[in-house]
Short mmCIF file of C-alpha atoms in Angstrom, two decimals:
data_model
loop_
_atom_site.label_atom_id
_atom_site.label_comp_id
_atom_site.label_asym_id
_atom_site.label_seq_id
_atom_site.Cartn_x
_atom_site.Cartn_y
_atom_site.Cartn_z
CA MET A 1 -3.29 -3.47 -16.40
CA ARG A 2 -2.35 -0.44 -17.83
CA ILE A 3 0.48 -0.21 -15.49
CA VAL A 4 3.46 3.13 -15.34
CA VAL A 5 6.85 2.66 -14.11
CA ALA A 6 8.73 5.42 -11.97
CA GLU A 7 11.97 4.17 -11.23
CA ASP A 8 15.38 5.74 -11.77
CA LEU A 9 17.75 2.22 -11.54
CA TYR A 10 17.76 0.59 -14.89
CA LEU A 11 18.00 -2.68 -14.01
CA LEU A 12 15.19 -2.42 -11.44
CA ARG A 13 13.37 -0.78 -13.99
CA ASP A 14 14.03 -3.15 -16.55
CA GLY A 15 13.33 -5.65 -14.79
CA MET A 16 10.32 -4.71 -13.58
CA VAL A 17 9.00 -4.04 -16.81
CA ARG A 18 10.04 -7.68 -17.89
CA LEU A 19 8.34 -9.35 -15.09
CA LEU A 20 5.34 -7.44 -15.67
CA GLU A 21 4.89 -7.86 -19.16
CA ALA A 22 5.72 -11.74 -18.44
CA TYR A 23 2.41 -11.72 -16.60
CA GLY A 24 0.33 -11.16 -19.27
CA HIS A 25 0.38 -6.65 -18.20
CA GLN A 26 1.11 -3.58 -20.28
CA VAL A 27 3.46 -0.81 -19.13
CA VAL A 28 2.27 2.10 -20.98
CA ALA A 29 5.26 4.76 -19.80
CA THR A 30 8.42 4.19 -17.29
CA ALA A 31 9.92 7.32 -15.94
CA THR A 32 12.62 8.02 -14.25
CA THR A 33 12.48 11.29 -12.17
CA GLY A 34 9.81 12.91 -10.14
CA PRO A 35 8.54 15.69 -12.44
CA GLU A 36 8.04 12.87 -15.37
CA THR A 37 6.27 10.73 -13.01
CA LEU A 38 3.79 13.20 -11.62
CA ASP A 39 3.40 14.18 -15.76
CA VAL A 40 2.82 10.58 -16.49
CA LEU A 41 0.46 9.58 -14.08
CA LEU A 42 -1.51 12.81 -15.20
CA THR A 43 -1.24 11.50 -18.80
CA GLN A 44 -1.28 8.12 -18.99
CA ARG A 45 -4.07 7.21 -15.58
CA PRO A 46 -3.23 4.03 -15.16
CA ASP A 47 -4.87 1.23 -13.51
CA VAL A 48 -1.81 1.12 -11.26
CA ALA A 49 1.63 2.90 -10.80
CA VAL A 50 4.54 1.46 -9.12
CA VAL A 51 6.57 4.62 -8.05
CA ASP A 52 10.36 4.41 -6.36
CA VAL A 53 10.39 7.07 -3.13
CA ARG A 54 13.47 8.97 -3.79
CA MET A 55 14.16 10.08 -7.21
CA PRO A 56 15.99 12.67 -8.91
CA PRO A 57 16.70 15.42 -8.82
CA THR A 58 17.58 15.53 -5.48
CA GLN A 59 17.28 11.77 -4.91
CA SER A 60 14.81 13.00 -1.52
CA ASP A 61 11.29 12.17 -1.92
CA GLU A 62 11.08 13.37 -5.02
CA GLY A 63 8.66 10.20 -5.92
CA LEU A 64 6.03 10.11 -3.55
CA ARG A 65 5.58 13.49 -3.76
CA ALA A 66 4.50 13.40 -7.32
CA ALA A 67 2.55 10.48 -6.06
CA LEU A 68 0.56 11.94 -3.84
CA ASP A 69 0.26 15.14 -6.19
CA ALA A 70 -1.47 12.84 -8.72
CA ARG A 71 -3.78 11.44 -6.14
CA ARG A 72 -4.51 15.18 -5.08
CA ARG A 73 -5.45 15.67 -8.63
CA VAL A 74 -6.85 12.14 -9.86
CA PRO A 75 -8.90 10.96 -6.90
CA GLY A 76 -8.26 7.03 -6.65
CA LEU A 77 -5.21 6.36 -8.42
CA PRO A 78 -3.85 3.42 -7.99
CA ILE A 79 -0.30 3.67 -6.61
CA LEU A 80 2.22 0.91 -5.17
CA ILE A 81 5.37 2.61 -3.53
CA LEU A 82 8.77 1.04 -2.96
CA SER A 83 10.57 2.70 -0.74
CA GLN A 84 14.46 1.24 0.43
CA HIS A 85 13.28 1.53 3.65
CA VAL A 86 10.73 1.71 6.21
CA GLU A 87 9.12 5.69 6.41
CA GLN A 88 6.07 5.31 8.89
CA LEU A 89 5.74 9.05 7.56
CA TYR A 90 4.86 7.67 3.58
CA ALA A 91 2.96 5.05 5.26
CA ARG A 92 0.21 7.24 7.21
CA GLU A 93 0.46 10.32 3.85
CA LEU A 94 -0.26 7.82 1.13
CA LEU A 95 -3.68 5.76 3.24
CA ALA A 96 -4.18 9.66 4.50
CA ASP A 97 -7.48 10.35 2.23
CA GLY A 98 -8.60 7.45 3.28
CA THR A 99 -9.71 6.12 -0.63
CA GLY A 100 -7.93 3.01 -0.65
CA GLY A 101 -6.25 1.86 -3.86
CA ILE A 102 -2.21 2.17 -1.96
CA GLY A 103 0.34 0.15 -1.82
CA TYR A 104 3.48 0.44 0.24
CA PHE A 105 6.77 -2.19 -0.03
CA LEU A 106 9.91 -2.25 0.13
CA LYS A 107 12.52 -3.03 -3.19
CA GLU A 108 13.33 -6.03 -1.73
CA SER A 109 9.87 -7.48 -2.12
CA VAL A 110 9.64 -6.91 -6.46
CA PHE A 111 11.97 -9.96 -6.01
CA ASP A 112 9.07 -12.31 -4.72
CA ALA A 113 7.71 -11.81 -7.87
CA ASP A 114 3.99 -13.34 -7.24
CA GLN A 115 3.38 -11.79 -3.72
CA PHE A 116 4.62 -8.25 -5.76
CA VAL A 117 1.97 -8.67 -8.94
CA ASP A 118 -0.64 -9.90 -6.31
CA ALA A 119 -0.60 -6.62 -3.57
CA LEU A 120 -0.82 -4.71 -7.49
CA VAL A 121 -3.97 -6.70 -8.58
CA ARG A 122 -4.95 -5.49 -4.91
CA VAL A 123 -3.75 -2.10 -5.21
CA ALA A 124 -5.78 -1.93 -9.20
CA GLY A 125 -8.72 -3.12 -7.18
CA GLY A 126 -9.09 -0.30 -5.13
CA GLY A 127 -7.41 -2.06 -1.45
CA THR A 128 -4.50 -1.69 0.56
CA ALA A 129 -1.14 -3.90 -0.24
CA MET A 130 1.37 -3.15 3.21
CA ASP A 131 4.52 -4.71 2.65
CA PRO A 132 4.77 -7.45 5.76
CA ALA A 133 8.18 -6.19 6.59
CA VAL A 134 6.83 -2.96 6.83
CA ILE A 135 3.85 -4.19 8.81
CA ALA A 136 6.70 -5.70 11.42
CA LYS A 137 8.91 -3.22 11.33
CA LEU A 138 6.54 -0.41 12.38
CA LEU A 139 4.74 -2.21 14.98
CA SER A 140 7.96 -3.20 16.43
CA SER A 141 7.89 1.09 17.83
CA GLY A 142 4.70 0.25 19.84
CA SER A 143 3.35 2.91 21.06
CA SER A 144 -0.07 3.00 22.12
CA ASN A 145 -3.38 4.21 21.51
CA ARG A 146 -6.44 3.75 23.46
CA ARG A 147 -8.64 2.64 20.85
CA LEU A 148 -6.56 -0.22 19.34
CA GLU A 149 -6.15 -1.09 22.86
CA ARG A 150 -9.81 -2.38 22.95
CA LEU A 151 -9.09 -4.90 20.59
CA THR A 152 -8.61 -8.67 21.21
CA GLU A 153 -5.71 -10.23 20.87
CA ARG A 154 -7.18 -12.30 17.72
CA GLU A 155 -8.55 -8.65 16.36
CA HIS A 156 -5.05 -7.39 16.16
CA ASP A 157 -4.13 -10.29 14.68
CA VAL A 158 -7.60 -9.62 11.87
CA LEU A 159 -6.21 -6.25 11.82
CA GLY A 160 -2.29 -6.50 11.12
CA LEU A 161 -3.64 -8.99 8.03
CA MET A 162 -5.61 -6.46 6.96
CA ALA A 163 -3.51 -3.70 6.89
CA GLU A 164 -1.48 -5.92 4.62
CA GLY A 165 -4.45 -6.04 2.10
CA LEU A 166 -5.39 -9.30 2.37
CA SER A 167 -9.19 -10.44 2.07
CA ASN A 168 -11.53 -11.43 4.31
CA GLN A 169 -11.37 -14.74 2.71
CA ALA A 170 -7.77 -14.92 2.76
CA ILE A 171 -6.94 -14.01 6.30
CA GLY A 172 -9.54 -16.61 7.56
CA GLN A 173 -7.21 -19.19 5.33
CA ARG A 174 -3.83 -17.44 7.05
CA LEU A 175 -5.49 -17.48 10.88
CA PHE A 176 -7.71 -20.82 9.74
CA LEU A 177 -11.44 -19.34 10.33
CA SER A 178 -14.47 -19.03 8.73
CA GLU A 179 -14.52 -15.84 6.61
CA SER A 180 -17.81 -15.33 8.20
CA ALA A 181 -16.17 -15.13 11.58
CA ILE A 182 -13.33 -12.80 9.99
CA SER A 183 -16.57 -10.70 8.90
CA LYS A 184 -17.46 -10.25 12.44
CA HIS A 185 -14.30 -9.39 13.99
CA THR A 186 -13.98 -7.04 11.15
CA THR A 187 -17.67 -5.64 11.91
CA SER A 188 -16.73 -5.63 16.11
CA ILE A 189 -12.98 -3.92 14.51
CA PHE A 190 -14.35 -0.93 13.25
CA GLY A 191 -16.72 -0.74 15.70
CA LYS A 192 -14.27 -0.05 18.78
CA LEU A 193 -12.25 2.03 16.38
CA GLY A 194 -15.37 4.93 15.59
CA ILE A 195 -14.98 3.33 12.35
CA THR A 196 -18.61 4.98 10.49
CA ASP A 197 -19.90 3.74 6.55
CA ASP A 198 -20.56 6.75 5.92
CA GLY A 199 -20.47 5.64 1.86
CA ASN A 200 -17.18 8.39 1.66
CA ASN A 201 -14.75 6.25 3.16
CA ASN A 202 -13.06 2.97 2.77
CA ARG A 203 -13.63 1.41 6.50
CA ARG A 204 -11.26 -0.53 6.40
CA VAL A 205 -8.52 1.65 4.49
CA LEU A 206 -9.87 3.78 7.85
CA ALA A 207 -8.78 1.32 10.42
CA VAL A 208 -5.72 0.42 8.71
CA LEU A 209 -4.37 4.21 9.21
CA THR A 210 -5.67 3.49 12.74
CA TYR A 211 -3.71 1.17 12.93
CA LEU A 212 -0.14 2.68 10.92
CA ASN A 213 -0.81 6.06 13.49
CA ASN A 214 -0.70 3.80 16.67
CA ALA A 215 3.51 2.15 15.34
#
C-alpha cells in the first residue's frame, strides 16, 4: 500500500514509518502540521493515511480537520485517525458521510503492530476500524436510543464487533457462530435500525454510526 503518515512527534512518526516499511508497505510522504497534511493528502492521494488529531500550529484538532477536508475533496479517501484520548465527536464526524474507509485508533494501539497494520488494510479496503478501547469507552456513557433498544443481546454483540471493523467471518469466529448466522444477525440489525440498501451508502458504516451516536 502507498501510505501517508501525518504525525508531529518525531519518534512516533519515525517508528510508524519503519513499522509500515517492515510490513512491505511504502510510505510516500510524511507531514508534521495540519496544512502540510492536507497538502500531501491531496497531492499524493494515498491508499491510506495515518493522521494524528492534534498537530501544529495550535495543537488542537488540525489533523482531524485536514482529514475531513481532504475527504470532502476526495470522497472516500481512506484515513485512520490517531488520538491520545477517546473523543466521541471525532468518531461521529469521521463516519458521518457514510462511505467507509475510516479508522479511529488510540496512539497506544500503534504498539500492537499486527492489530495496527490489519486496521490499515481494512480502512484501505473501504471498511471501518475502530479501536476496541474506543468502543468500550464510548459504550460506558450508556445513553439510550430507541432503535438500538430493539436489538437482542446477540445483535448488540455483533454490532459492537462490526464497529471494530470485523468482517462477518471474523465476527463469527469471535462469537463462535457460523458466518451465515452472523449474516442473518446483520440483516436483522439493518432492518431494526431502519438502514436500507440504497446503493449510495455503506450500510455497515451507517449501523456503526448509529451505534456510536448512542454512546
